Amino acid sequence: MTDPIVSLLESAASESEKTWFITDALLATLSEDLRTATTAAAVPHWFDASVLASILQIDSDRAASIYQQLTAFPFAEAFGTLGYALHDLTRQAILGHLVASEPTILDSYSRRAYEHFSIPADSQNRVEAIYHLMIFDKAAGLKTFIIQMKDYRRTANFSAADNMIRNSLELVKLHVLGDAEEAEIERNQ
């Protein structure tokens, strides 16, 4: 008798699908709260307890407890002074699944992340906010992207510009943004 996960891996059409099957098997071992929180933590590029509280719409004490549990897992890694991030393969697998199978959840989490990251005025949070805007409102996101890129070039904030381009191209790779948006992003490089 073949192990079900082996059968799934053998049936996978791509490496990303294999990664999703492995990630999903890992997530299935978690409590529902931690599974939901891990999915939510994959949406932004980094998270801390306040980001989780915003995306999951939970109180700060519960978010702090979940954050502490999430950061103990091997698929979470420190993200400088900003908090933690999910390992790239884990994050990409979850995002790919959300795009393909649960776009409403992705949009909902991105709206909440946009609201959260729009509050601080620094460029790191601004770039993250625009990334989320591009997920749930492509037209407004792309317009904001173009305006912000002009500002970053004018002020020589090339680090923020590079981050915004990289984040935007991630959405192209995930098929959230199409060819027209990709062309505009590349035109603004």
CSV table of C-alpha atoms in Angstrom, one decimal:
chain,number,residue,atom,x,y,z
A,1,MET,CA,0.0,0.0,0.0
A,2,THR,CA,1.4,3.4,-1.0
A,3,ASP,CA,1.5,6.3,1.5
A,4,PRO,CA,-1.1,9.0,0.5
A,5,ILE,CA,1.6,11.8,0.5
A,6,VAL,CA,3.8,9.7,-1.8
A,7,SER,CA,0.8,9.3,-4.2
A,8,LEU,CA,0.1,13.0,-4.1
A,9,LEU,CA,3.8,13.8,-4.8
A,10,GLU,CA,3.9,11.4,-7.7
A,11,SER,CA,0.7,13.0,-9.2
A,12,ALA,CA,2.0,16.5,-8.9
A,13,ALA,CA,2.3,18.4,-12.2
A,14,SER,CA,5.0,20.8,-11.0
A,15,GLU,CA,7.6,21.4,-8.4
A,16,SER,CA,5.4,24.1,-6.9
A,17,GLU,CA,2.5,21.7,-6.6
A,18,LYS,CA,4.8,19.2,-4.8
A,19,THR,CA,5.9,21.9,-2.5
A,20,TRP,CA,2.2,22.7,-1.8
A,21,PHE,CA,1.4,19.1,-1.0
A,22,ILE,CA,4.3,18.9,1.5
A,23,THR,CA,3.3,22.2,3.0
A,24,ASP,CA,-0.3,21.2,3.3
A,25,ALA,CA,0.6,18.0,5.0
A,26,LEU,CA,2.7,20.0,7.5
A,27,LEU,CA,-0.2,22.4,8.0
A,28,ALA,CA,-2.6,19.5,8.6
A,29,THR,CA,-0.6,18.6,11.7
A,30,LEU,CA,-1.3,22.0,13.3
A,31,SER,CA,-4.3,23.2,15.3
A,32,GLU,CA,-6.9,25.1,13.3
A,33,ASP,CA,-5.8,28.4,14.9
A,34,LEU,CA,-2.2,27.8,14.0
A,35,ARG,CA,-3.0,26.6,10.5
A,36,THR,CA,-5.1,29.8,9.9
A,37,ALA,CA,-2.4,32.0,11.4
A,38,THR,CA,0.3,30.4,9.3
A,39,THR,CA,-1.8,31.0,6.2
A,40,ALA,CA,-2.3,34.6,7.2
A,41,ALA,CA,1.4,35.0,8.0
A,42,ALA,CA,2.3,33.9,4.4
A,43,VAL,CA,0.4,36.9,2.9
A,44,PRO,CA,2.8,39.7,4.0
A,45,HIS,CA,6.5,39.5,3.5
A,46,TRP,CA,7.0,39.7,7.2
A,47,PHE,CA,4.9,39.6,10.3
A,48,ASP,CA,4.9,40.4,14.0
A,49,ALA,CA,2.1,40.1,16.6
A,50,SER,CA,0.5,43.4,15.5
A,51,VAL,CA,0.4,42.3,11.8
A,52,LEU,CA,-1.2,39.0,12.8
A,53,ALA,CA,-3.7,40.8,15.0
A,54,SER,CA,-4.7,43.0,12.0
A,55,ILE,CA,-4.9,40.3,9.4
A,56,LEU,CA,-6.7,37.8,11.7
A,57,GLN,CA,-8.8,40.5,13.4
A,58,ILE,CA,-7.9,39.2,16.9
A,59,ASP,CA,-6.9,40.9,20.1
A,60,SER,CA,-3.3,41.7,20.8
A,61,ASP,CA,-2.9,39.1,23.6
A,62,ARG,CA,-4.1,36.3,21.4
A,63,ALA,CA,-2.0,37.5,18.5
A,64,ALA,CA,1.1,37.6,20.8
A,65,SER,CA,0.5,34.0,21.9
A,66,ILE,CA,0.0,32.9,18.3
A,67,TYR,CA,3.1,34.8,17.2
A,68,GLN,CA,5.2,33.2,19.9
A,69,GLN,CA,4.0,29.7,18.7
A,70,LEU,CA,4.6,30.5,15.0
A,71,THR,CA,8.1,31.8,15.5
A,72,ALA,CA,9.1,28.5,17.2
A,73,PHE,CA,8.4,26.5,14.0
A,74,PRO,CA,11.3,25.7,11.7
A,75,PHE,CA,9.5,27.3,8.7
A,76,ALA,CA,9.6,30.7,10.4
A,77,GLU,CA,12.8,32.8,10.3
A,78,ALA,CA,13.8,36.1,11.7
A,79,PHE,CA,13.3,39.1,9.4
A,80,GLY,CA,15.7,41.7,10.7
A,81,THR,CA,14.2,44.0,13.3
A,82,LEU,CA,10.8,43.8,11.7
A,83,GLY,CA,9.8,40.4,13.1
A,84,TYR,CA,9.6,37.1,11.3
A,85,ALA,CA,8.8,35.7,7.9
A,86,LEU,CA,7.8,32.3,6.7
A,87,HIS,CA,10.6,30.4,4.8
A,88,ASP,CA,10.4,31.3,1.1
A,89,LEU,CA,9.3,27.9,-0.1
A,90,THR,CA,6.6,27.6,2.5
A,91,ARG,CA,5.4,31.2,1.8
A,92,GLN,CA,5.3,30.7,-1.9
A,93,ALA,CA,3.5,27.3,-1.6
A,94,ILE,CA,0.8,28.9,0.6
A,95,LEU,CA,0.5,32.0,-1.6
A,96,GLY,CA,0.2,29.8,-4.8
A,97,HIS,CA,-2.5,27.8,-3.1
A,98,LEU,CA,-4.4,30.9,-2.1
A,99,VAL,CA,-4.2,32.4,-5.6
A,100,ALA,CA,-5.4,29.2,-7.2
A,101,SER,CA,-7.9,27.9,-4.7
A,102,GLU,CA,-8.8,30.5,-2.2
A,103,PRO,CA,-8.6,34.0,-3.8
A,104,THR,CA,-11.3,35.4,-1.6
A,105,ILE,CA,-9.2,34.7,1.5
A,106,LEU,CA,-6.1,36.2,-0.2
A,107,ASP,CA,-8.1,39.3,-1.0
A,108,SER,CA,-9.5,39.6,2.5
A,109,TYR,CA,-6.1,39.1,4.2
A,110,SER,CA,-4.5,41.5,1.7
A,111,ARG,CA,-7.1,44.2,2.4
A,112,ARG,CA,-6.4,43.9,6.2
A,113,ALA,CA,-2.6,43.9,5.6
A,114,TYR,CA,-3.0,47.0,3.4
A,115,GLU,CA,-4.8,48.8,6.2
A,116,HIS,CA,-2.1,47.8,8.7
A,117,PHE,CA,0.9,48.7,6.6
A,118,SER,CA,-0.6,52.0,5.3
A,119,ILE,CA,-0.4,53.5,8.8
A,120,PRO,CA,3.4,53.8,9.3
A,121,ALA,CA,4.9,56.4,7.0
A,122,ASP,CA,8.3,54.7,6.4
A,123,SER,CA,9.2,53.3,3.0
A,124,GLN,CA,9.4,49.6,4.1
A,125,ASN,CA,5.7,49.7,5.2
A,126,ARG,CA,4.7,51.8,2.2
A,127,VAL,CA,6.2,49.2,-0.2
A,128,GLU,CA,4.4,46.4,1.7
A,129,ALA,CA,1.1,48.4,1.6
A,130,ILE,CA,1.3,48.9,-2.2
A,131,TYR,CA,2.0,45.2,-2.7
A,132,HIS,CA,-1.2,44.3,-0.9
A,133,LEU,CA,-3.2,47.0,-2.7
A,134,MET,CA,-2.0,45.4,-6.0
A,135,ILE,CA,-3.5,42.1,-4.9
A,136,PHE,CA,-7.1,43.2,-4.3
A,137,ASP,CA,-7.3,46.3,-6.5
A,138,LYS,CA,-4.9,46.0,-9.5
A,139,ALA,CA,-5.8,49.3,-11.1
A,140,ALA,CA,-5.4,51.4,-7.9
A,141,GLY,CA,-2.3,49.4,-6.9
A,142,LEU,CA,-0.6,49.9,-10.3
A,143,LYS,CA,-1.4,53.6,-10.3
A,144,THR,CA,0.0,54.0,-6.7
A,145,PHE,CA,3.0,51.9,-7.8
A,146,ILE,CA,3.8,54.3,-10.6
A,147,ILE,CA,3.4,57.4,-8.4
A,148,GLN,CA,5.5,55.9,-5.7
A,149,MET,CA,8.3,54.8,-8.1
A,150,LYS,CA,8.5,58.4,-9.4
A,151,ASP,CA,8.9,59.6,-5.8
A,152,TYR,CA,11.5,57.0,-5.0
A,153,ARG,CA,13.5,57.9,-8.1
A,154,ARG,CA,13.2,61.6,-7.3
A,155,THR,CA,14.4,61.1,-3.7
A,156,ALA,CA,17.0,58.5,-4.7
A,157,ASN,CA,15.4,55.9,-2.5
A,158,PHE,CA,16.6,53.1,-4.7
A,159,SER,CA,16.4,50.4,-2.0
A,160,ALA,CA,12.7,51.0,-1.6
A,161,ALA,CA,12.2,51.1,-5.4
A,162,ASP,CA,14.0,47.8,-5.8
A,163,ASN,CA,11.9,46.2,-3.1
A,164,MET,CA,8.7,47.4,-4.7
A,165,ILE,CA,9.7,46.1,-8.1
A,166,ARG,CA,10.7,42.7,-6.6
A,167,ASN,CA,7.5,42.5,-4.7
A,168,SER,CA,5.4,43.4,-7.7
A,169,LEU,CA,7.2,40.9,-9.9
A,170,GLU,CA,6.4,38.3,-7.3
A,171,LEU,CA,2.7,39.0,-8.0
A,172,VAL,CA,3.4,38.5,-11.7
A,173,LYS,CA,5.0,35.1,-11.0
A,174,LEU,CA,2.0,34.1,-8.9
A,175,HIS,CA,-0.3,35.1,-11.8
A,176,VAL,CA,-2.1,37.8,-9.6
A,177,LEU,CA,-0.9,40.4,-12.1
A,178,GLY,CA,-0.9,39.8,-15.9
A,179,ASP,CA,1.2,40.8,-18.9
A,180,ALA,CA,0.0,44.4,-19.0
A,181,GLU,CA,0.8,45.0,-15.4
A,182,GLU,CA,4.2,43.3,-15.8
A,183,ALA,CA,5.0,45.5,-18.8
A,184,GLU,CA,4.2,48.6,-16.7
A,185,ILE,CA,6.3,47.4,-13.8
A,186,GLU,CA,9.3,46.7,-16.0
A,187,ARG,CA,8.8,50.1,-17.7
A,188,ASN,CA,9.2,51.7,-14.3
A,189,GLN,CA,12.4,49.8,-13.4
